[in-house]
XYZ file of N, CA, C and O in Angstrom:
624
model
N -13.418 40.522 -25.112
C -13.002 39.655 -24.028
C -14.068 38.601 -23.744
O -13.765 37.451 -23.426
N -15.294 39.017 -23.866
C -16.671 38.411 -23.479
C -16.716 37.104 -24.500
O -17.047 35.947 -24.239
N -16.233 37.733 -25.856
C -16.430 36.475 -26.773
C -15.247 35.256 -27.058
O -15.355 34.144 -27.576
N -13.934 36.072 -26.408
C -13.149 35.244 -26.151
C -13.731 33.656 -24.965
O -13.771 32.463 -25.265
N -14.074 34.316 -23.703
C -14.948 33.250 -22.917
C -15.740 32.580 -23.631
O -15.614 31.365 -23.785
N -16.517 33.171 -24.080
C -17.496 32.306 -24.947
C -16.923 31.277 -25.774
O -17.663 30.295 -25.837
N -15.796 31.165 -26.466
C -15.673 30.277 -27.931
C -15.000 29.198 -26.516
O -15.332 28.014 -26.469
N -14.173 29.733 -25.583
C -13.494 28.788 -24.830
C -14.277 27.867 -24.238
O -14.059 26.655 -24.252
N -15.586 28.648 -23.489
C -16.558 27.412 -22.726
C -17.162 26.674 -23.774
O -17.626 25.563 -23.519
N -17.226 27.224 -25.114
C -17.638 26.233 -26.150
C -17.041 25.288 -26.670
O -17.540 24.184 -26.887
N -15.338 25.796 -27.052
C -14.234 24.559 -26.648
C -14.255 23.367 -26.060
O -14.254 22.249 -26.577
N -14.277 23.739 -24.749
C -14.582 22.862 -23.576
C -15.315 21.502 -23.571
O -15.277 20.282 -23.414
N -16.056 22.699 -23.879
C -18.050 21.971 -23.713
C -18.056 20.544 -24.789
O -18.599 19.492 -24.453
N -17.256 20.765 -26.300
C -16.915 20.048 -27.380
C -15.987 18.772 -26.932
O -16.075 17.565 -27.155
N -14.802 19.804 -26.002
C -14.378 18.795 -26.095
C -14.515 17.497 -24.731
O -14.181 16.317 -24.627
N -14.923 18.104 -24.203
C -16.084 16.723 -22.896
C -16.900 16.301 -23.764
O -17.125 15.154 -23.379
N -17.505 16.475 -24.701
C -18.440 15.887 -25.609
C -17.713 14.368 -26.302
O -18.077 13.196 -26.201
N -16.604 14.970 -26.986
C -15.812 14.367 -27.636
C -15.313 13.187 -27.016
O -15.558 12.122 -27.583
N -14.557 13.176 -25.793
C -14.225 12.622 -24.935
C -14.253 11.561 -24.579
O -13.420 10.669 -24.424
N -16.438 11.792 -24.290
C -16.865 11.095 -23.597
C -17.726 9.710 -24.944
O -18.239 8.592 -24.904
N -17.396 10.772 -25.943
C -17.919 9.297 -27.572
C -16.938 8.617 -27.373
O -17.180 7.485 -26.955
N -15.522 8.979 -27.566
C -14.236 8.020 -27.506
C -14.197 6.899 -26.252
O -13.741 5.803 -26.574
N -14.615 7.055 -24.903
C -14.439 6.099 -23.990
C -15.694 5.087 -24.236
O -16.864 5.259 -23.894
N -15.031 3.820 -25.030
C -16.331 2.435 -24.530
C -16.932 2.454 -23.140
O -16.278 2.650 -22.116
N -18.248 2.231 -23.194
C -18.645 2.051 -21.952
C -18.432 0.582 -21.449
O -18.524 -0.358 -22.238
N -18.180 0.422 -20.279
C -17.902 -1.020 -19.723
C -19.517 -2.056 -20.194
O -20.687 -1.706 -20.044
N -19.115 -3.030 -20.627
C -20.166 -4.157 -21.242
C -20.069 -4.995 -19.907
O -19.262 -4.939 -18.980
N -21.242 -5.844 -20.147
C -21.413 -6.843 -19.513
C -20.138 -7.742 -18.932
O -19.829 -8.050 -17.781
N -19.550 -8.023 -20.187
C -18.686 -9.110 -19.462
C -17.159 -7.961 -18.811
O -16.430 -8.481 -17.966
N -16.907 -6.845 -19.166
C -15.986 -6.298 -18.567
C -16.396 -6.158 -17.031
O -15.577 -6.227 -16.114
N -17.985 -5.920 -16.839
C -18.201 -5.891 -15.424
C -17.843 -7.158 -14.835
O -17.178 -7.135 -13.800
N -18.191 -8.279 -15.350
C -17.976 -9.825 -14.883
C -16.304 -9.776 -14.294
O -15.808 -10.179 -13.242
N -15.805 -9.190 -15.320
C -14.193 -9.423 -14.608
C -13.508 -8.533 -13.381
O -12.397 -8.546 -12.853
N -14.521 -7.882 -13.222
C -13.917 -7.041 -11.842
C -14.482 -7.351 -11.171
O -14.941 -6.450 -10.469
N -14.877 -8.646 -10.850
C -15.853 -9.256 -9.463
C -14.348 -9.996 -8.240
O -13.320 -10.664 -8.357
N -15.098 -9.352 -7.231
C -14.261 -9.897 -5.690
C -13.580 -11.117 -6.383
O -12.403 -10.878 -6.649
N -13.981 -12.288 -6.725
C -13.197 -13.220 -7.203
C -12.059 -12.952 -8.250
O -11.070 -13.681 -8.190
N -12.107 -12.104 -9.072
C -11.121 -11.862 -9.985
C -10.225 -11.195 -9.419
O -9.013 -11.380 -9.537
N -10.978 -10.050 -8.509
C -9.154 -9.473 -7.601
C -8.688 -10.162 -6.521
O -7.538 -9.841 -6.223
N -9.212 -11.043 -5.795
C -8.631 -12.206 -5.375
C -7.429 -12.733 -5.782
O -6.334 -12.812 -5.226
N -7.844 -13.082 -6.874
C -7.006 -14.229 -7.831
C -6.147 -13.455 -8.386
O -5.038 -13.924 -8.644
N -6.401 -12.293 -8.656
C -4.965 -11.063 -8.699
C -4.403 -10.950 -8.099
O -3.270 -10.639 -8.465
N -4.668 -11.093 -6.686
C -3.642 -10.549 -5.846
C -2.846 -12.149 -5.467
O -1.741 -12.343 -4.960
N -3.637 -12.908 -5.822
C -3.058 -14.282 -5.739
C -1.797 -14.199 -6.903
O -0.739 -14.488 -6.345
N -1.705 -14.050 -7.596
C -1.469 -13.965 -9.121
C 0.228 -12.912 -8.189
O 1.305 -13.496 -8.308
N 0.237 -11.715 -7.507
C 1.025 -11.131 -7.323
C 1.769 -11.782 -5.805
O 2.951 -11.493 -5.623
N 1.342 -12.298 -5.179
C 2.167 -13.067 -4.033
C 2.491 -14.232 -4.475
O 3.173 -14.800 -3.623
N 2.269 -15.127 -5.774
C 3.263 -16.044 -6.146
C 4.147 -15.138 -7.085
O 5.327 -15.472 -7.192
N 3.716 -14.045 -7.770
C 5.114 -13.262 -8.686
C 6.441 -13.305 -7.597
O 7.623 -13.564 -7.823
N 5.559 -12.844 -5.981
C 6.676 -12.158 -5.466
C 7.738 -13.228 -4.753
O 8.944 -13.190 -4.509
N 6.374 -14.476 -4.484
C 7.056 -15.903 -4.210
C 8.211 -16.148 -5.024
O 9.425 -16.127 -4.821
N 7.529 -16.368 -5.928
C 8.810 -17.212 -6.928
C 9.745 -15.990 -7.010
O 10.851 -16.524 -7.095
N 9.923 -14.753 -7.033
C 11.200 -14.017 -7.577
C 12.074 -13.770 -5.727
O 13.193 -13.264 -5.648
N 11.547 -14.083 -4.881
C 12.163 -14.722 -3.258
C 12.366 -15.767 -3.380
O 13.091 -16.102 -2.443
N 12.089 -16.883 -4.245
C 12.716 -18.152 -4.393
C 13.982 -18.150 -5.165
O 14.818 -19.053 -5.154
N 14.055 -16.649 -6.074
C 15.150 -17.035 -6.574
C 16.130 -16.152 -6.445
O 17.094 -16.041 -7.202
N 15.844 -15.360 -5.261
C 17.141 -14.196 -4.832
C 17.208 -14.604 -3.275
O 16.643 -15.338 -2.463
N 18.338 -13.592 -3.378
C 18.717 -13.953 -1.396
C 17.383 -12.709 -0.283
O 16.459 -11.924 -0.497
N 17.878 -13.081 0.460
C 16.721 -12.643 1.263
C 16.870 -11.222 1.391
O 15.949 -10.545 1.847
N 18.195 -10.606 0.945
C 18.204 -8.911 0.735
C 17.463 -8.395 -0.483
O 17.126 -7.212 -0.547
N 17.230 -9.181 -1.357
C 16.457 -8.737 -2.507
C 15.330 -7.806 -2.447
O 14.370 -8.301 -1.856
N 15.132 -6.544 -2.897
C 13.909 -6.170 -2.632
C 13.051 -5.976 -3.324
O 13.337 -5.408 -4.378
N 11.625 -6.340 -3.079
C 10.695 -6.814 -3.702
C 9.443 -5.828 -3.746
O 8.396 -6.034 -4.360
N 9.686 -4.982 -3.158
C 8.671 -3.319 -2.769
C 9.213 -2.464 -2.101
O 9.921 -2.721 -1.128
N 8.909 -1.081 -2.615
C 9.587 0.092 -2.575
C 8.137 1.093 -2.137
O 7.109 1.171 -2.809
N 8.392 1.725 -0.960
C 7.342 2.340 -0.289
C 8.110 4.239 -0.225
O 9.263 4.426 -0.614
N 7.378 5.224 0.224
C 8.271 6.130 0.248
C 6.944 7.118 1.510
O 5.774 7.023 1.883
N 8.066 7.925 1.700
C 7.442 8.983 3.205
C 8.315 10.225 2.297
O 9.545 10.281 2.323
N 7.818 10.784 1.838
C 8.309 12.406 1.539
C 9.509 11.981 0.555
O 9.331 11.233 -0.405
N 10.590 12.469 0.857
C 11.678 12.091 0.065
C 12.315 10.489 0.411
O 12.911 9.690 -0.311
N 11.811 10.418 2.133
C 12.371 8.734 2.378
C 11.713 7.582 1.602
O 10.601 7.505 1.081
N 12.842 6.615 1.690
C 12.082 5.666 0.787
C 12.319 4.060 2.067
O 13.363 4.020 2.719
N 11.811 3.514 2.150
C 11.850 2.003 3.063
C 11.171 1.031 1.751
O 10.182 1.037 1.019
N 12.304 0.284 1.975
C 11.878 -1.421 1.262
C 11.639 -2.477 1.872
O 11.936 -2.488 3.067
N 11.064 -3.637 1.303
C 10.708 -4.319 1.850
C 10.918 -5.593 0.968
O 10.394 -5.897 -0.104
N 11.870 -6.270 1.759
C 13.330 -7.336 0.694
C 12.375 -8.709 1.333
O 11.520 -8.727 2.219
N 12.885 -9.709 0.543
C 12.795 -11.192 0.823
C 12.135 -11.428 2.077
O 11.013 -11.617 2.547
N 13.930 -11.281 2.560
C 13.359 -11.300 3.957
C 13.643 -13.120 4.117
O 14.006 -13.951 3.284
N 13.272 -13.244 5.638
C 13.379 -14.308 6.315
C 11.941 -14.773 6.738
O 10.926 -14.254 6.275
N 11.935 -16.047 7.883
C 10.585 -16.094 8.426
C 10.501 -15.290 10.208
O 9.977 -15.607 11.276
N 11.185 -14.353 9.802
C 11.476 -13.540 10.834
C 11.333 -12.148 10.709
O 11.133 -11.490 11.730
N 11.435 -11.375 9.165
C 11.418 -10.527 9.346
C 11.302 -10.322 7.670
O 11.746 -11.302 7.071
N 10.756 -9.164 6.731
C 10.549 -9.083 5.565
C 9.172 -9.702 4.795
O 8.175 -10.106 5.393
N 9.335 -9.683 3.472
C 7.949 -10.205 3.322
C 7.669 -11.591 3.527
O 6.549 -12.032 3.784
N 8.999 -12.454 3.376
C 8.428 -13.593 3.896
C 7.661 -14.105 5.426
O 6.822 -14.995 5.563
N 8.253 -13.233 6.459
C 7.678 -13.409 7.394
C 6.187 -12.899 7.522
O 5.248 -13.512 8.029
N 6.174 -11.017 6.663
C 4.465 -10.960 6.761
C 3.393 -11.973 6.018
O 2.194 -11.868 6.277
N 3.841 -12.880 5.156
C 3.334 -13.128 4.230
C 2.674 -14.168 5.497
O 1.545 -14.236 5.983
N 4.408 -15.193 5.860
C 3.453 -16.207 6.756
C 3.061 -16.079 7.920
O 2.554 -17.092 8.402
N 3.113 -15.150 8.583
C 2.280 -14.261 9.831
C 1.116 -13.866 9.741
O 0.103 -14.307 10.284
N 1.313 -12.635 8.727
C -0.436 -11.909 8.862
C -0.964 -11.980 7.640
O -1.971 -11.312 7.403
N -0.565 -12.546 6.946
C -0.918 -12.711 5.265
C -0.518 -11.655 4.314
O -0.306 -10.476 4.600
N -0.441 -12.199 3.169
C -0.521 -11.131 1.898
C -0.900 -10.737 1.118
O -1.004 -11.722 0.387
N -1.401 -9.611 0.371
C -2.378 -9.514 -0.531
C -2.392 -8.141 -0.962
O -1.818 -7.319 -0.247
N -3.127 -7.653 -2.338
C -3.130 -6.141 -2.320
C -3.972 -5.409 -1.385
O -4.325 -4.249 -1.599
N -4.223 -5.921 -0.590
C -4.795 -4.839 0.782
C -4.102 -4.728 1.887
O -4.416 -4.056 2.869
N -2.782 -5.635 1.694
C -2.064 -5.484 2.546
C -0.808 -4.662 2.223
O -0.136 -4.103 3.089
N -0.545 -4.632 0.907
C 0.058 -3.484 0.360
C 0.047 -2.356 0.218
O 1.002 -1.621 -0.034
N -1.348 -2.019 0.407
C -1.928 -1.287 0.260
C -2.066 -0.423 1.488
O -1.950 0.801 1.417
N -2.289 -0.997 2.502
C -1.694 -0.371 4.004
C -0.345 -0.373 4.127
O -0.157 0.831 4.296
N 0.520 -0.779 4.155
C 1.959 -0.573 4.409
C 1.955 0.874 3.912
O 1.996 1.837 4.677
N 1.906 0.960 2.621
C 1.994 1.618 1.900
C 1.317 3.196 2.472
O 2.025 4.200 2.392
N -0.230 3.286 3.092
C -0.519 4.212 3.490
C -0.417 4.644 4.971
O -0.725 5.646 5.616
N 0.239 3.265 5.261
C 0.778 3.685 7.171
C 2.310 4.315 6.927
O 2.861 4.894 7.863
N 2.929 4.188 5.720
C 4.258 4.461 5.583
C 4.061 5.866 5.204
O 4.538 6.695 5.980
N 3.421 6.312 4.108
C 3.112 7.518 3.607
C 2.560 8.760 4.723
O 2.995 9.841 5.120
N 1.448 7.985 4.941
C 1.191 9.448 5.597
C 0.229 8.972 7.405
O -0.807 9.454 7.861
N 0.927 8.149 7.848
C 0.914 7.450 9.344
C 1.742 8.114 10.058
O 2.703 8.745 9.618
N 1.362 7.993 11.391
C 1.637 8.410 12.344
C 2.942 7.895 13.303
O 2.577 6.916 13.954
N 4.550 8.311 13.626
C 5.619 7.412 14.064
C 4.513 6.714 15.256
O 3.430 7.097 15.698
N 5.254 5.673 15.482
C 4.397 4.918 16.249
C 5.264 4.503 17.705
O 4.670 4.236 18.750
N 6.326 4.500 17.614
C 7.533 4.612 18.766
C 8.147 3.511 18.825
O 8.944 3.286 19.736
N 7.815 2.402 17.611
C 8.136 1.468 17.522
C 9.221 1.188 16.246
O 9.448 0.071 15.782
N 9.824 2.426 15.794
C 10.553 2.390 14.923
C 9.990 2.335 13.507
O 10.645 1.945 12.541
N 8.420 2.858 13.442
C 7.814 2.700 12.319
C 6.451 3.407 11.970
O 6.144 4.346 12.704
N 5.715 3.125 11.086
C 4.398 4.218 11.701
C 2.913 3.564 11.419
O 2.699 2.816 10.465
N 2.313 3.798 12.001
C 0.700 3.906 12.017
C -0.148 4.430 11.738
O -0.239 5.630 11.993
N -1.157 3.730 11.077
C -2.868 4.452 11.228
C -3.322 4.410 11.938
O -3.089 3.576 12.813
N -4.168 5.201 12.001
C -5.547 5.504 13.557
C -6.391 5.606 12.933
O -6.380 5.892 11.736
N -7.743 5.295 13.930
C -9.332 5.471 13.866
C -9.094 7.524 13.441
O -8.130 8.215 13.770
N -9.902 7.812 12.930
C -10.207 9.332 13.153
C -11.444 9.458 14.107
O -12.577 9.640 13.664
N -11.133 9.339 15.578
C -11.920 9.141 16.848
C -11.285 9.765 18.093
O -10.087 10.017 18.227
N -12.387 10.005 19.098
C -11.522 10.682 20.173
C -11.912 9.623 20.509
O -12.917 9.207 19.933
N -11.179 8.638 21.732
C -9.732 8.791 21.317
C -9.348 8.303 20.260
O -10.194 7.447 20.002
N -8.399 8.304 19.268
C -8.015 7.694 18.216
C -7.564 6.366 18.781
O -7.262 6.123 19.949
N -7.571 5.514 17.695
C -7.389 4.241 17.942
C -6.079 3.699 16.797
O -5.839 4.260 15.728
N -5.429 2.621 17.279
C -4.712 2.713 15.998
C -4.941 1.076 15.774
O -5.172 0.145 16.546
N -4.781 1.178 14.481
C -5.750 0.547 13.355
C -4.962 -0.469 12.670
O -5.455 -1.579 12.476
N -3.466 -0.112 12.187
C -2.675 -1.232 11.342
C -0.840 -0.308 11.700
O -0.663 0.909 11.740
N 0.339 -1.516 11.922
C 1.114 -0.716 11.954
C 1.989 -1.142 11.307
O 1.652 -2.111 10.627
N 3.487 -0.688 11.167
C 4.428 -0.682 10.539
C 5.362 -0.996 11.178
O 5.477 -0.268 12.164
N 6.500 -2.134 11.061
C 8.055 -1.216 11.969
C 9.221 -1.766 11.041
O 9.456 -2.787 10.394
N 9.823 -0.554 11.317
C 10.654 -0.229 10.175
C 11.968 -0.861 10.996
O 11.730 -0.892 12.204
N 13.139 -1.314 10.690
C 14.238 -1.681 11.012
C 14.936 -3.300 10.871
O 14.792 -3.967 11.896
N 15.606 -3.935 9.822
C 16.163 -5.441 9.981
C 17.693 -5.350 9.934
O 18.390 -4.335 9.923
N 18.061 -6.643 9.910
C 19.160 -6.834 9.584
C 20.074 -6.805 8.397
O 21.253 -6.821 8.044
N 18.738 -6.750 7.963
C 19.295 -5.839 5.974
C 19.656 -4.347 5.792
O 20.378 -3.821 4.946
N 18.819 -3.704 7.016
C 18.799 -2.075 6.835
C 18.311 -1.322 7.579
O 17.343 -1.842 8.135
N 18.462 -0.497 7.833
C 17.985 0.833 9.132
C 16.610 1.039 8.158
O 15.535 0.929 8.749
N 16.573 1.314 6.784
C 14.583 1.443 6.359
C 14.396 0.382 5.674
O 13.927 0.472 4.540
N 14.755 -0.948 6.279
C 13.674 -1.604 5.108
C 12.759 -2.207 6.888
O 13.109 -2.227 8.068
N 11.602 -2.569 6.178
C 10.310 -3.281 6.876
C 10.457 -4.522 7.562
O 10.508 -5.627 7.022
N 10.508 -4.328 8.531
C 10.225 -5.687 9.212
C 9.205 -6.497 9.455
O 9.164 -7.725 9.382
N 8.243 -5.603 9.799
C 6.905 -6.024 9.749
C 5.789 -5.353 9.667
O 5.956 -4.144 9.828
N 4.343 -5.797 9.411
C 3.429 -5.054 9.254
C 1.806 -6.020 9.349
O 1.525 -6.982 8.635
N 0.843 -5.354 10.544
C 0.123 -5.998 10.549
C -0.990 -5.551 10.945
O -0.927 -4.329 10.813
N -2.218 -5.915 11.455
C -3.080 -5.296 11.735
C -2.965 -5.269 13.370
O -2.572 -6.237 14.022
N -3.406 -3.897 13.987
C -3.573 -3.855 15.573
C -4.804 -4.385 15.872
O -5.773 -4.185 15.139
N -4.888 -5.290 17.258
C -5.602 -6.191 17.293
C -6.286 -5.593 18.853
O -7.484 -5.659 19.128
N -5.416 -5.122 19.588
C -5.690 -4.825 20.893
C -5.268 -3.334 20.974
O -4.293 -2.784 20.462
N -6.332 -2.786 21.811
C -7.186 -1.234 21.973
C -6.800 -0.829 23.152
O -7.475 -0.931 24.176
N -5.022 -0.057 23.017
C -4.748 0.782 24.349
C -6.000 2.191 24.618
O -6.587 2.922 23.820
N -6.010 2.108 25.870
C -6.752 2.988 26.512
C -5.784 4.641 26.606
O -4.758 4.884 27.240
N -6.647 5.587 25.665
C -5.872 6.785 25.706
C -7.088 7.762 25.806
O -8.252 7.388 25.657
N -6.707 9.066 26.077
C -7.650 10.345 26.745
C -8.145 11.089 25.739
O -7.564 12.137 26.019
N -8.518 11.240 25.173
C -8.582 12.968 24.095
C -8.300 13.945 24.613
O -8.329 15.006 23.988
């Protein structure tokens, strides 16, 4: 049994060895391309994708797909009222803003506003960026989403 363990942690051991010859290490210029400016210009790169494919559908079109457990909420065209066109020209857009929707939708807190939120992890908690879910396209797609700006007073 003893030598069975043995050949396995030696297995192992080979094959993290192995592994780690096969992965190139990042060079110089691969570091150059993951500089703040390059994901910038990525995420630039993905709010004209999403531009132009809202330029060329109706405003029910949906353009991101978010999910809470088995629920799923989208987030279509949209108007300058409500959808991504409105977050886009409201609170801006970008992959960090996707990127919150996305984790206020997942695993945020209902917020009573028909949608949900992050919080500070603070007594008192604070909440941080929100969500609200409900348009005229649909009971779950997104209406809006933005950062909380002003700090209700609550107890621990």
């Amino acid at each position: 049994m003893r030598l069975n363990a043995t050949r396995t942690i030696a297995a192992l051991a080979t094959a993290v060895a192995t592994s780690a010859l096969v992965i190139p290490a990042a060079s110089p210029a691969t570091a150059a391309t993951s500089s703040p400016a390059a994901t910038s210009s990525s995420a630039e790169v993905v709010a004209d994708s999403i531009d132009a494919t809202c330029r060329s559908h109706s405003r029910t079109y949906i353009v991101r797909t978010y999910y809470r457990g088995p629920g799923k909420y989208t987030l279509r065209c949209g108007t300058s009222t409500w959808g991504w066109k409105h977050i886009k020209a409201r609170h801006g857009w970008n992959s960090t803003m996707d990127r919150k929707i996305s984790a206020a939708i997942w695993s945020g807190r209902p917020n009573g506003r028909g949608g949900y939120s992050t919080y500070t992890n603070t007594c008192p908690s604070i909440e941080k960026f929100r969500t609200i879910i409900g348009t005229p396209a649909g009971t779950n797609d997104l209406l809006t989403a933005y950062k909380v700006t002003t700090r209700a007073a609550a107890k621990c």
